Amino acid sequence: MDISEKLKILREAHNYTQQYVADVLEISPNTYSLMERNSEGIKIDRLRRLADLYKLSLVDLISLSDHHFFGTVTNSAVHNVSDAITINNGIAEEERKIYKETIARLEEQNNKLMNLIDCLSNKIK
């Protein structure tokens, strides 16, 4: 994986927009977009600023193996989220809670409907 792919993954893991990262680097969003698509010509000072943004050393940003990189992205993203939401399979814990509550409510409604169907079936017999 080259640096341009890592930059995109890091940005998305931190829920940053290209506009935000471009502002941090003091460049246009267009220029930053090119950095995510093509690693040639990325200036070292920009790489240093990106490493700072993602709380990585410059060496880690440039040379991480894919396996180590993904572990770092996951840990870094979780620790940098301001309200400390735990990320699990791409779904925030609060969102997961809402899904579970919705599923429980739907299962309860389903059970009531099944009981109603049974009652009606018994009356027809």
PDB file of C-alpha atoms in Angstrom:
ATOM      1  CA  MET A   1       0.000   0.000   0.000  1.00  0.00           C
ATOM      2  CA  ASP A   2       1.441   3.383  -0.911  1.00  0.00           C
ATOM      3  CA  ILE A   3       1.271   6.581   1.104  1.00  0.00           C
ATOM      4  CA  SER A   4      -1.606   8.037  -0.917  1.00  0.00           C
ATOM      5  CA  GLU A   5      -3.830   5.059  -0.008  1.00  0.00           C
ATOM      6  CA  LYS A   6      -2.802   5.374   3.638  1.00  0.00           C
ATOM      7  CA  LEU A   7      -3.702   9.069   3.640  1.00  0.00           C
ATOM      8  CA  LYS A   8      -7.205   8.337   2.428  1.00  0.00           C
ATOM      9  CA  ILE A   9      -7.719   5.527   4.950  1.00  0.00           C
ATOM     10  CA  LEU A  10      -6.425   7.687   7.805  1.00  0.00           C
ATOM     11  CA  ARG A  11      -8.655  10.604   6.813  1.00  0.00           C
ATOM     12  CA  GLU A  12     -11.742   8.409   6.587  1.00  0.00           C
ATOM     13  CA  ALA A  13     -10.934   6.598   9.852  1.00  0.00           C
ATOM     14  CA  HIS A  14     -10.850   9.957  11.616  1.00  0.00           C
ATOM     15  CA  ASN A  15     -14.007  11.147   9.840  1.00  0.00           C
ATOM     16  CA  TYR A  16     -12.149  14.113   8.372  1.00  0.00           C
ATOM     17  CA  THR A  17     -13.195  15.678   5.102  1.00  0.00           C
ATOM     18  CA  GLN A  18     -10.695  16.446   2.373  1.00  0.00           C
ATOM     19  CA  GLN A  19     -11.548  20.109   2.977  1.00  0.00           C
ATOM     20  CA  TYR A  20     -10.571  19.829   6.649  1.00  0.00           C
ATOM     21  CA  VAL A  21      -7.230  18.129   5.948  1.00  0.00           C
ATOM     22  CA  ALA A  22      -6.521  20.611   3.161  1.00  0.00           C
ATOM     23  CA  ASP A  23      -7.175  23.467   5.609  1.00  0.00           C
ATOM     24  CA  VAL A  24      -4.775  21.934   8.140  1.00  0.00           C
ATOM     25  CA  LEU A  25      -2.135  21.686   5.410  1.00  0.00           C
ATOM     26  CA  GLU A  26      -2.995  25.157   4.114  1.00  0.00           C
ATOM     27  CA  ILE A  27      -3.555  23.876   0.584  1.00  0.00           C
ATOM     28  CA  SER A  28      -6.566  23.664  -1.699  1.00  0.00           C
ATOM     29  CA  PRO A  29      -8.904  20.667  -1.436  1.00  0.00           C
ATOM     30  CA  ASN A  30      -8.018  19.921  -5.057  1.00  0.00           C
ATOM     31  CA  THR A  31      -4.332  19.654  -4.181  1.00  0.00           C
ATOM     32  CA  TYR A  32      -5.097  17.382  -1.245  1.00  0.00           C
ATOM     33  CA  SER A  33      -7.324  15.215  -3.422  1.00  0.00           C
ATOM     34  CA  LEU A  34      -4.394  14.750  -5.798  1.00  0.00           C
ATOM     35  CA  MET A  35      -2.240  13.661  -2.842  1.00  0.00           C
ATOM     36  CA  GLU A  36      -4.717  10.881  -2.039  1.00  0.00           C
ATOM     37  CA  ARG A  37      -4.685   9.702  -5.637  1.00  0.00           C
ATOM     38  CA  ASN A  38      -0.984   9.980  -6.378  1.00  0.00           C
ATOM     39  CA  SER A  39       1.853   9.816  -3.862  1.00  0.00           C
ATOM     40  CA  GLU A  40       4.443  11.295  -6.211  1.00  0.00           C
ATOM     41  CA  GLY A  41       5.599  14.731  -5.232  1.00  0.00           C
ATOM     42  CA  ILE A  42       4.158  14.947  -1.703  1.00  0.00           C
ATOM     43  CA  LYS A  43       6.357  17.440   0.098  1.00  0.00           C
ATOM     44  CA  ILE A  44       8.045  16.321   3.297  1.00  0.00           C
ATOM     45  CA  ASP A  45       6.642  19.248   5.317  1.00  0.00           C
ATOM     46  CA  ARG A  46       3.119  18.170   4.343  1.00  0.00           C
ATOM     47  CA  LEU A  47       3.878  14.617   5.410  1.00  0.00           C
ATOM     48  CA  ARG A  48       5.123  15.919   8.773  1.00  0.00           C
ATOM     49  CA  ARG A  49       1.918  17.902   9.273  1.00  0.00           C
ATOM     50  CA  LEU A  50      -0.171  14.869   8.337  1.00  0.00           C
ATOM     51  CA  ALA A  51       1.768  12.696  10.781  1.00  0.00           C
ATOM     52  CA  ASP A  52       1.087  15.281  13.503  1.00  0.00           C
ATOM     53  CA  LEU A  53      -2.596  15.422  12.574  1.00  0.00           C
ATOM     54  CA  TYR A  54      -2.935  11.648  12.894  1.00  0.00           C
ATOM     55  CA  LYS A  55      -0.625  11.470  15.935  1.00  0.00           C
ATOM     56  CA  LEU A  56       1.898   9.263  14.168  1.00  0.00           C
ATOM     57  CA  SER A  57       5.609   9.660  13.691  1.00  0.00           C
ATOM     58  CA  LEU A  58       6.685  10.545  10.171  1.00  0.00           C
ATOM     59  CA  VAL A  59       8.512   7.217   9.961  1.00  0.00           C
ATOM     60  CA  ASP A  60       5.342   5.332  10.944  1.00  0.00           C
ATOM     61  CA  LEU A  61       3.271   7.216   8.400  1.00  0.00           C
ATOM     62  CA  ILE A  62       5.690   6.450   5.580  1.00  0.00           C
ATOM     63  CA  SER A  63       6.851   2.946   6.413  1.00  0.00           C
ATOM     64  CA  LEU A  64       4.077   1.108   8.201  1.00  0.00           C
ATOM     65  CA  SER A  65       3.356  -2.356   6.909  1.00  0.00           C
ATOM     66  CA  ASP A  66      -0.262  -2.906   5.907  1.00  0.00           C
ATOM     67  CA  HIS A  67      -1.003  -5.110   8.952  1.00  0.00           C
ATOM     68  CA  HIS A  68       0.595  -2.704  11.427  1.00  0.00           C
ATOM     69  CA  PHE A  69      -0.949   0.247   9.623  1.00  0.00           C
ATOM     70  CA  PHE A  70      -4.528  -0.989  10.023  1.00  0.00           C
ATOM     71  CA  GLY A  71      -4.004  -1.662  13.729  1.00  0.00           C
ATOM     72  CA  THR A  72      -2.608   1.842  14.158  1.00  0.00           C
ATOM     73  CA  VAL A  73      -5.492   3.400  12.230  1.00  0.00           C
ATOM     74  CA  THR A  74      -8.040   1.592  14.367  1.00  0.00           C
ATOM     75  CA  ASN A  75      -6.383   2.511  17.656  1.00  0.00           C
ATOM     76  CA  SER A  76      -5.665   6.077  16.588  1.00  0.00           C
ATOM     77  CA  ALA A  77      -9.205   6.669  15.353  1.00  0.00           C
ATOM     78  CA  VAL A  78     -10.761   5.379  18.549  1.00  0.00           C
ATOM     79  CA  HIS A  79      -8.553   7.515  20.789  1.00  0.00           C
ATOM     80  CA  ASN A  80      -9.078  10.673  18.769  1.00  0.00           C
ATOM     81  CA  VAL A  81     -12.888  10.662  18.713  1.00  0.00           C
ATOM     82  CA  SER A  82     -13.902  13.506  21.004  1.00  0.00           C
ATOM     83  CA  ASP A  83     -16.803  11.768  22.713  1.00  0.00           C
ATOM     84  CA  ALA A  84     -14.916   8.459  23.043  1.00  0.00           C
ATOM     85  CA  ILE A  85     -17.390   6.429  21.004  1.00  0.00           C
ATOM     86  CA  THR A  86     -16.050   2.945  20.490  1.00  0.00           C
ATOM     87  CA  ILE A  87     -15.860   2.022  16.835  1.00  0.00           C
ATOM     88  CA  ASN A  88     -16.868  -1.547  16.123  1.00  0.00           C
ATOM     89  CA  ASN A  89     -17.111  -2.833  12.564  1.00  0.00           C
ATOM     90  CA  GLY A  90     -17.589   0.714  11.340  1.00  0.00           C
ATOM     91  CA  ILE A  91     -20.662   1.344  13.513  1.00  0.00           C
ATOM     92  CA  ALA A  92     -20.467   3.710  16.462  1.00  0.00           C
ATOM     93  CA  GLU A  93     -21.533   2.194  19.797  1.00  0.00           C
ATOM     94  CA  GLU A  94     -24.444   4.633  20.142  1.00  0.00           C
ATOM     95  CA  GLU A  95     -25.722   3.664  16.704  1.00  0.00           C
ATOM     96  CA  ARG A  96     -25.344  -0.017  17.594  1.00  0.00           C
ATOM     97  CA  LYS A  97     -27.479   0.579  20.723  1.00  0.00           C
ATOM     98  CA  ILE A  98     -30.229   2.178  18.630  1.00  0.00           C
ATOM     99  CA  TYR A  99     -30.187  -0.775  16.214  1.00  0.00           C
ATOM    100  CA  LYS A 100     -30.454  -3.263  19.084  1.00  0.00           C
ATOM    101  CA  GLU A 101     -33.401  -1.366  20.603  1.00  0.00           C
ATOM    102  CA  THR A 102     -35.141  -1.237  17.224  1.00  0.00           C
ATOM    103  CA  ILE A 103     -34.605  -4.957  16.665  1.00  0.00           C
ATOM    104  CA  ALA A 104     -35.973  -5.771  20.143  1.00  0.00           C
ATOM    105  CA  ARG A 105     -39.068  -3.629  19.511  1.00  0.00           C
ATOM    106  CA  LEU A 106     -39.655  -5.257  16.111  1.00  0.00           C
ATOM    107  CA  GLU A 107     -39.243  -8.741  17.583  1.00  0.00           C
ATOM    108  CA  GLU A 108     -41.839  -7.878  20.244  1.00  0.00           C
ATOM    109  CA  GLN A 109     -44.254  -6.616  17.583  1.00  0.00           C
ATOM    110  CA  ASN A 110     -43.613  -9.739  15.534  1.00  0.00           C
ATOM    111  CA  ASN A 111     -44.417 -11.966  18.522  1.00  0.00           C
ATOM    112  CA  LYS A 112     -47.678 -10.073  19.143  1.00  0.00           C
ATOM    113  CA  LEU A 113     -48.659 -10.469  15.496  1.00  0.00           C
ATOM    114  CA  MET A 114     -47.836 -14.188  15.568  1.00  0.00           C
ATOM    115  CA  ASN A 115     -50.028 -14.593  18.671  1.00  0.00           C
ATOM    116  CA  LEU A 116     -52.827 -12.693  16.958  1.00  0.00           C
ATOM    117  CA  ILE A 117     -52.530 -14.925  13.885  1.00  0.00           C
ATOM    118  CA  ASP A 118     -52.678 -18.022  16.141  1.00  0.00           C
ATOM    119  CA  CYS A 119     -55.801 -16.689  17.893  1.00  0.00           C
ATOM    120  CA  LEU A 120     -57.518 -15.933  14.592  1.00  0.00           C
ATOM    121  CA  SER A 121     -56.538 -19.329  13.189  1.00  0.00           C
ATOM    122  CA  ASN A 122     -58.043 -21.056  16.221  1.00  0.00           C
ATOM    123  CA  LYS A 123     -61.309 -19.103  15.850  1.00  0.00           C
ATOM    124  CA  ILE A 124     -61.599 -20.097  12.187  1.00  0.00           C
ATOM    125  CA  LYS A 125     -61.212 -23.817  12.996  1.00  0.00           C
TER     126      LYS A 125
END
